[in-house]
CSV table of N, CA and C in Angstrom, one decimal:
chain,number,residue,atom,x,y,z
A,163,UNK,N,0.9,-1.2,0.0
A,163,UNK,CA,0.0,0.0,0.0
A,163,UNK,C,0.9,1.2,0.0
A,164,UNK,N,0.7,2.4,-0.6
A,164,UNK,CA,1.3,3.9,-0.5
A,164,UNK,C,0.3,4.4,-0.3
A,165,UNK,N,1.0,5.8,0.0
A,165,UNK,CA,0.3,6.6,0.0
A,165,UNK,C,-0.2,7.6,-1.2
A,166,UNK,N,-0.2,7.3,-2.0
A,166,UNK,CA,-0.6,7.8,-3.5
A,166,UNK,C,-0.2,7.7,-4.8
A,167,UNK,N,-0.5,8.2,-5.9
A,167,UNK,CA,-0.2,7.9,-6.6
A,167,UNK,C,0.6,9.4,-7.7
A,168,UNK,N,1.6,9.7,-8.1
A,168,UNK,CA,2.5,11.0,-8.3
A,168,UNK,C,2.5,11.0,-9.8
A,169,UNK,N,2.7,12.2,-10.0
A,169,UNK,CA,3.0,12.5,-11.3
A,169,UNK,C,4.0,14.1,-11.4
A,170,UNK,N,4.9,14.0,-12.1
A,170,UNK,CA,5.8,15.0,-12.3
A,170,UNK,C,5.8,15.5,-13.4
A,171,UNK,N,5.6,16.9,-13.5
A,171,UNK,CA,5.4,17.0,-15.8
A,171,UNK,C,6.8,18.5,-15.2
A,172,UNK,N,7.9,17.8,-15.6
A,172,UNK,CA,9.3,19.6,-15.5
A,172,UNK,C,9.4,20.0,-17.0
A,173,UNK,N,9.6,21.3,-16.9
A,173,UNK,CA,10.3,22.1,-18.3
A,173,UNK,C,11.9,23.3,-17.7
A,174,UNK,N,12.4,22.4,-18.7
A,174,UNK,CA,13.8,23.1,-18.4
A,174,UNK,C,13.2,24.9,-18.6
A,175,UNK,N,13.7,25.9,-18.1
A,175,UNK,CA,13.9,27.0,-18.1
A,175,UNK,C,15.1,27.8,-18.6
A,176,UNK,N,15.7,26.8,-18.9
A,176,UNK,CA,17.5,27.4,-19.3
A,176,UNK,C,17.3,28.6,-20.7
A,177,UNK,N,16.4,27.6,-21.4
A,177,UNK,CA,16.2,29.3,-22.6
A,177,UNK,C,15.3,29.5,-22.9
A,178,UNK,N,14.3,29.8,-21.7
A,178,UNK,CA,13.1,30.3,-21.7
A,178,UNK,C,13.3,31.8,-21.7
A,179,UNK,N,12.3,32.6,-21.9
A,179,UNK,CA,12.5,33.8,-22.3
A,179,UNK,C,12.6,34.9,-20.7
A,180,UNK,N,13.7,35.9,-20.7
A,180,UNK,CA,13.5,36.5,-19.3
A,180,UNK,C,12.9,37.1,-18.9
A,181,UNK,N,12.0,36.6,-17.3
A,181,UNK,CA,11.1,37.2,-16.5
A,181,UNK,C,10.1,35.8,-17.1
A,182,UNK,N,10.5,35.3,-17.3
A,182,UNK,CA,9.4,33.7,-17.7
A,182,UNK,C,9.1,33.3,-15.9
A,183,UNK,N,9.9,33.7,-15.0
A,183,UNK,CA,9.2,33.4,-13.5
A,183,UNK,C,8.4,34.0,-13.1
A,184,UNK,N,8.1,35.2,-12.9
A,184,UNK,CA,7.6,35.6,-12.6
A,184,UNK,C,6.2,35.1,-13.5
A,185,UNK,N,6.1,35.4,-14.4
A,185,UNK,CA,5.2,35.0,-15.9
A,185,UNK,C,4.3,33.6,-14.9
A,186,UNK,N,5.3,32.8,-14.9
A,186,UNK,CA,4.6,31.3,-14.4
A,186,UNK,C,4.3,31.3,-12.8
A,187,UNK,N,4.8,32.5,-12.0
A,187,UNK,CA,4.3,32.7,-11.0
A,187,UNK,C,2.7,33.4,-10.8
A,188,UNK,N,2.5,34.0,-11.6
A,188,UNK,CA,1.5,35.0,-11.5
A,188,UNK,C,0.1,34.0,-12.0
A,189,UNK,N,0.5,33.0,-13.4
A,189,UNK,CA,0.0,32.5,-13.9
A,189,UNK,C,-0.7,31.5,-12.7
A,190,UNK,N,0.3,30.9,-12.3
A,190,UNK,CA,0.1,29.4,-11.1
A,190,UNK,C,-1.0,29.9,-10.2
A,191,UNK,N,-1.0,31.4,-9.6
A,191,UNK,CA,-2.0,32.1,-8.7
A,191,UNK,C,-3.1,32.5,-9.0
A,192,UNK,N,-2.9,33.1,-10.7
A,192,UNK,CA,-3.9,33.7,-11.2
A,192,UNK,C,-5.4,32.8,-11.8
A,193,UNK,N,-4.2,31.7,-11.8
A,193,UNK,CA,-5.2,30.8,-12.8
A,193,UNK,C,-5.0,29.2,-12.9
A,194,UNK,N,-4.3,28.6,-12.8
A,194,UNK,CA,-3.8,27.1,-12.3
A,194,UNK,C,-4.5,26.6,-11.2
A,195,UNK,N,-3.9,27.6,-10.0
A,195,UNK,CA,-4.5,26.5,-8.8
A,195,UNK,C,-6.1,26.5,-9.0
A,196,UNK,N,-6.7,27.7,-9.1
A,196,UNK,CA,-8.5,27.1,-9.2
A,196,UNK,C,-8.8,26.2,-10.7
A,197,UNK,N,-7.9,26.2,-11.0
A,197,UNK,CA,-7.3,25.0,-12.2
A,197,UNK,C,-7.9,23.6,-11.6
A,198,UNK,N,-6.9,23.4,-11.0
A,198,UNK,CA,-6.1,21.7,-10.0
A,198,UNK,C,-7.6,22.0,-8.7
A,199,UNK,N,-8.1,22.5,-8.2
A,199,UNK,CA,-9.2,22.6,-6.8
A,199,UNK,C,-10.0,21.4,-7.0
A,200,UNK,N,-10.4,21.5,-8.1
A,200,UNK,CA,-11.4,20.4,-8.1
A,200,UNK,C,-11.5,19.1,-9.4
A,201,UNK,N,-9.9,19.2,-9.5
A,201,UNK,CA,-9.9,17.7,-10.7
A,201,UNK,C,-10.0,16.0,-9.7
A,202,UNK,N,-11.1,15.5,-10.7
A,202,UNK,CA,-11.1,14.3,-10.0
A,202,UNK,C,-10.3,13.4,-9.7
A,203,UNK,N,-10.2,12.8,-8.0
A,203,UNK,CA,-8.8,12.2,-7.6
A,203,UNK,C,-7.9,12.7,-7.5
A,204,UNK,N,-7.0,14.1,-7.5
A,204,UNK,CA,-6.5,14.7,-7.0
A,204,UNK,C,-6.4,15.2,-5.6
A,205,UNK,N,-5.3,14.8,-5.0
A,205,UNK,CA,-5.3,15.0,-3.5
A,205,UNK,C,-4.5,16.3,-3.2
A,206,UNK,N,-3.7,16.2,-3.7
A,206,UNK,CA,-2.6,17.8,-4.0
A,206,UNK,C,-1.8,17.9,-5.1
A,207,UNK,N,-1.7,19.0,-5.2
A,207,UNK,CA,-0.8,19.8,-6.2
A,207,UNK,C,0.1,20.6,-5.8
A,208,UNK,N,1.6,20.5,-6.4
A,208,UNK,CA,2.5,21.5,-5.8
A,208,UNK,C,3.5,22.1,-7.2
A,209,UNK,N,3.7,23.5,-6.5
A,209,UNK,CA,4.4,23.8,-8.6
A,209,UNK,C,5.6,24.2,-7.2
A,210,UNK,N,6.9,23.9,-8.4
A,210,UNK,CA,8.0,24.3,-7.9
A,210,UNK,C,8.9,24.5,-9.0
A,211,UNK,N,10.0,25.2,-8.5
A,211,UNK,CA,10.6,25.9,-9.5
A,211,UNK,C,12.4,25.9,-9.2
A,212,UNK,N,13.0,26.0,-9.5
A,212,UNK,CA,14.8,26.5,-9.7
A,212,UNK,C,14.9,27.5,-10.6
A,213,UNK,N,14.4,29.0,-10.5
A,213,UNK,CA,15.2,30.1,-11.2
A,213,UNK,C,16.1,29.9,-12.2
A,214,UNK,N,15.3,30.2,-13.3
A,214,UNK,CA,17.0,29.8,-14.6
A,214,UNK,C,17.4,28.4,-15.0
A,215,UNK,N,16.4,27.6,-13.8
A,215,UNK,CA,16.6,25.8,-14.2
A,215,UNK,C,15.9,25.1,-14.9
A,216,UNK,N,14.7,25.1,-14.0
A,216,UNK,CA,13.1,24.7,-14.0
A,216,UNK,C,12.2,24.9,-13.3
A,217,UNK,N,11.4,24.3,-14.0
A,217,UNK,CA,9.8,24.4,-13.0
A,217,UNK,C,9.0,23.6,-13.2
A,218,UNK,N,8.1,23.2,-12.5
A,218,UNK,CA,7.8,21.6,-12.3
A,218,UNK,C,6.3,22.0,-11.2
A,219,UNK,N,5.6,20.9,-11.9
A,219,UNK,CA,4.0,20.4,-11.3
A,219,UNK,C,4.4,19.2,-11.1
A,220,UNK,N,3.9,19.1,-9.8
A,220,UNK,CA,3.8,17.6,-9.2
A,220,UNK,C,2.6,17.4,-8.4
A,221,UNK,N,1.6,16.4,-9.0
A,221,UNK,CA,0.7,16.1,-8.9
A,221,UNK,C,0.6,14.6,-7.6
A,222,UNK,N,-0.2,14.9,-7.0
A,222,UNK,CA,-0.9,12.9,-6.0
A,222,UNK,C,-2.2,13.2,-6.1
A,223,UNK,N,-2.5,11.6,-6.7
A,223,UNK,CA,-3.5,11.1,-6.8
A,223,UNK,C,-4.0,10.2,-6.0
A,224,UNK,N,-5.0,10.3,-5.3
A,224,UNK,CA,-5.7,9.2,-4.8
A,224,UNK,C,-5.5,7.8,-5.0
A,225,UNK,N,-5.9,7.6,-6.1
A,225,UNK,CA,-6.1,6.1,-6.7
A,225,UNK,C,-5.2,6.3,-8.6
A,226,UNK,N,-4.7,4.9,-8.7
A,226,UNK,CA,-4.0,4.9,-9.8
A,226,UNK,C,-4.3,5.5,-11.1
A,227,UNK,N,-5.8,5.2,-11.5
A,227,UNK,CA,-6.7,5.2,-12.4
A,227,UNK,C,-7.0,6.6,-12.7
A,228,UNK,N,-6.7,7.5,-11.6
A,228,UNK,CA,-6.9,9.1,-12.0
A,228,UNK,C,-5.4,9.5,-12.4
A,229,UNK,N,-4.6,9.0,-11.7
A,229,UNK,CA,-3.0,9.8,-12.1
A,229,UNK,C,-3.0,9.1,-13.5
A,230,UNK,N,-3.3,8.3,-13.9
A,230,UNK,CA,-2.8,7.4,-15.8
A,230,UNK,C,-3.8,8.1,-16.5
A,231,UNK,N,-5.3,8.4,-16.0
A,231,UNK,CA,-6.2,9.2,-16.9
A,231,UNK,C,-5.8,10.6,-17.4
A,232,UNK,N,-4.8,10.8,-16.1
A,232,UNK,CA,-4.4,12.5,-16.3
A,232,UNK,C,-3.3,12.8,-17.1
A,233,UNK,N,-2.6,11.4,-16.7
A,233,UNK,CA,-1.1,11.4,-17.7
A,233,UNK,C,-1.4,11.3,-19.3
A,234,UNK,N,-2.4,10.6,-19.3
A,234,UNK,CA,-2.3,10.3,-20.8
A,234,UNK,C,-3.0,11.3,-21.6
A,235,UNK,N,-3.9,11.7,-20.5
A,235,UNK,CA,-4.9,13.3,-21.5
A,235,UNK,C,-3.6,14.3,-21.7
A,236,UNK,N,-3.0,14.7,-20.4
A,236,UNK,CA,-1.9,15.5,-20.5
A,236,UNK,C,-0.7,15.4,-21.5
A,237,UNK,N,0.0,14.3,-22.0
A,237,UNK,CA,0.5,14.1,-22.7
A,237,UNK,C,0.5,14.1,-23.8
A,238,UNK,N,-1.0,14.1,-24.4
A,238,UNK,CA,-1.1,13.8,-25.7
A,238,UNK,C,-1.3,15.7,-26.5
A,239,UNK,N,-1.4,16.1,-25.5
A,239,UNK,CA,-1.5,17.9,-25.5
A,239,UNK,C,-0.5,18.5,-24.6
A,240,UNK,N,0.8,18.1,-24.0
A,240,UNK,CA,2.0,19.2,-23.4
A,240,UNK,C,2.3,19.8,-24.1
A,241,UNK,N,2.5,20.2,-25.3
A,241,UNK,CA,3.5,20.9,-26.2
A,241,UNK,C,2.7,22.1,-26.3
A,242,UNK,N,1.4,22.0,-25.9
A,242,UNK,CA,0.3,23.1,-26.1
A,242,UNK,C,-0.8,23.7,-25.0
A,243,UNK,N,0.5,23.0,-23.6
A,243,UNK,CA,-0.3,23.3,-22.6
A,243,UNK,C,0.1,24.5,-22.2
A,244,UNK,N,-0.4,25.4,-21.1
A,244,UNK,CA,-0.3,26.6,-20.4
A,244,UNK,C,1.0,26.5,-20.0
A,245,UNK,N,1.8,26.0,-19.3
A,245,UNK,CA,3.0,26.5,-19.1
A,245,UNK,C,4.1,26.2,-19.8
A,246,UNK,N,3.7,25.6,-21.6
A,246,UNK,CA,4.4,25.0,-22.5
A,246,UNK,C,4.6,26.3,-23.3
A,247,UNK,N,3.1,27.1,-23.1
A,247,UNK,CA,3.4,28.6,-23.7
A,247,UNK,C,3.9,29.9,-23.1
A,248,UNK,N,4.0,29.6,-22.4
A,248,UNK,CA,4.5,30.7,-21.1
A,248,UNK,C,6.2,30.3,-21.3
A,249,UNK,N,6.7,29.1,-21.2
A,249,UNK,CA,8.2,28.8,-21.2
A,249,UNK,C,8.3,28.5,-23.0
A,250,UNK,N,7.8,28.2,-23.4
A,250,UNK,CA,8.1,28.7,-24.6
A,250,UNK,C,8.6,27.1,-25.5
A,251,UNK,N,8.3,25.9,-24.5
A,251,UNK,CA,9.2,24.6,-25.4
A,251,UNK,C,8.3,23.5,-24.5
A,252,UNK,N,8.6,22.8,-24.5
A,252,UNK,CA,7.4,21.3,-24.3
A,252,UNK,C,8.1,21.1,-23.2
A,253,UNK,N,7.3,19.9,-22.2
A,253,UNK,CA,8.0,19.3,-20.9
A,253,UNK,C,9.7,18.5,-21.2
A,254,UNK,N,10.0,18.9,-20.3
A,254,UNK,CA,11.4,17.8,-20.8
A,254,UNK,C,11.0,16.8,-20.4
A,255,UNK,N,10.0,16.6,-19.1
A,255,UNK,CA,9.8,15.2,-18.4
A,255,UNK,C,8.6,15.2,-17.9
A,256,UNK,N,8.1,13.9,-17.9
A,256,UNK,CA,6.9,13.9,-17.7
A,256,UNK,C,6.9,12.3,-17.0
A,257,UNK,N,6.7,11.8,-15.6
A,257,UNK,CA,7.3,10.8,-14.9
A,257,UNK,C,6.1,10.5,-13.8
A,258,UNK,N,5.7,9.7,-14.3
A,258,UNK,CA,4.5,9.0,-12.8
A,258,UNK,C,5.7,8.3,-12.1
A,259,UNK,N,5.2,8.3,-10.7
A,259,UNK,CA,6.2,7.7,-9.1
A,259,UNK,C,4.9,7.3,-8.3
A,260,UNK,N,5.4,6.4,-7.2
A,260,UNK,CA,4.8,6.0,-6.0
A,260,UNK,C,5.0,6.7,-5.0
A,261,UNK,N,3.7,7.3,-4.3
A,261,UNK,CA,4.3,8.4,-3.3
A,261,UNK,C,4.5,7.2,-1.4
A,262,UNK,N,5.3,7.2,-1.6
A,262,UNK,CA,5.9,6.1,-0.3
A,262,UNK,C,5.0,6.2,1.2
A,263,UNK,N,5.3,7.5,1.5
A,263,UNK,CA,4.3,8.0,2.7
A,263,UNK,C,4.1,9.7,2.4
A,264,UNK,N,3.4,9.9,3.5
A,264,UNK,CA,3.2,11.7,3.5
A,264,UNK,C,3.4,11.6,4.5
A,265,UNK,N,4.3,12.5,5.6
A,265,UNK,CA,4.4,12.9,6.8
A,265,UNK,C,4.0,14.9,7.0
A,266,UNK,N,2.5,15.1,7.6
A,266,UNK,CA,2.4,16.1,7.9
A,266,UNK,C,2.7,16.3,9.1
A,267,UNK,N,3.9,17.2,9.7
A,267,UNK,CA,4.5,18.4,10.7
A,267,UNK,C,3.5,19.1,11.1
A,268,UNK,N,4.0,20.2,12.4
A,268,UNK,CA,3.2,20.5,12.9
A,268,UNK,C,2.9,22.4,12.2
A,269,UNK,N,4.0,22.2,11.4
A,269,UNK,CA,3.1,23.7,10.2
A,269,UNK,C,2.0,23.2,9.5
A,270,UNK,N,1.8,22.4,9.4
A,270,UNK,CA,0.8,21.6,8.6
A,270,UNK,C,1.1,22.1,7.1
A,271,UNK,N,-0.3,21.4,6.3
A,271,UNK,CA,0.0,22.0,5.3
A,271,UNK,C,-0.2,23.4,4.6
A,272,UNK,N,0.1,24.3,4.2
A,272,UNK,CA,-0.4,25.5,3.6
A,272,UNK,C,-0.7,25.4,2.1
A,273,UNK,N,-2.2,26.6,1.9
A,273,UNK,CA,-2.6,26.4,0.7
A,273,UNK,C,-2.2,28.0,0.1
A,274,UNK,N,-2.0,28.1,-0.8
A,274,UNK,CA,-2.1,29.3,-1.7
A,274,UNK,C,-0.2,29.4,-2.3
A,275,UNK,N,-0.5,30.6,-2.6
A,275,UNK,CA,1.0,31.4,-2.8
A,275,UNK,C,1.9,31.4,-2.3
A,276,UNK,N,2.9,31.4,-2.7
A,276,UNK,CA,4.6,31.2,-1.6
A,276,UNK,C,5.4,32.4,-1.9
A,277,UNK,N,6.3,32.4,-1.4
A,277,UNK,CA,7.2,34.0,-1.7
A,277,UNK,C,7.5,34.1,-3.2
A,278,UNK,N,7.3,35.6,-3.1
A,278,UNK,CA,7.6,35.5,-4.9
A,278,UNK,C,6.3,36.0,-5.7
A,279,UNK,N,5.1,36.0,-4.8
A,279,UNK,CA,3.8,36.0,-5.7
A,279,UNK,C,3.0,37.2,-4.7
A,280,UNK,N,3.7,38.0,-4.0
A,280,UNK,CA,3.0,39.3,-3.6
A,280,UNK,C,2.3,39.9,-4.5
């Protein structure tokens, strides 16, 4: 048994166009997360980033059958998805994983915006 089911979709940023962070910052708040709120079998969503590296959605799924339904809709359209056009080039990677456990701390977890998106 795990605890869920993962999916990773990264795009290098190495020659994406500059101020492309901010761009996919604004975007992720403006318009993504009420995106991901209510897709079926999704348990969380987290975007992350490396300045000038990449940036990266990482998805857990409930049950297997929604992370493979997502992967394969998604894949058959990355090159033309919203942050394919914002960075300017297709996913370099696109990787389902087993999520092993979740250990929530006593920050718990936080929803919204992180630094960077005042």
């Amino acid at each position: 048994m795990n605890a869920g089911y993962g999916l990773s979709v990264r795009w290098s940023l190495e020659s994406a166009p500059e101020g492309v962070e901010q761009e996919l910052r604004d975007y992720v708040v403006g318009t993504s997360m009420a995106k991901f709120m209510f897709l079926d079998g999704l348990a969380f969503k987290t975007w992350r980033m490396v300045e000038g590296q990449w940036f990266e959605g990482t998805y857990v799924f409930d049950e297997k059958v929604y992370r493979d339904d997502f992967q394969r809709e998604f894949s058959a359209t990355a090159a033309e998805s919203a942050g394919s056009g914002i960075i300017g080039s297709a996913p370099t990677l696109i990787e389902p994983f087993e999520v092993v456990a979740i250990a929530e701390g006593p920050g718990r977890f936080r929803r919204g915006p992180g630094p960077g998106t005042a």
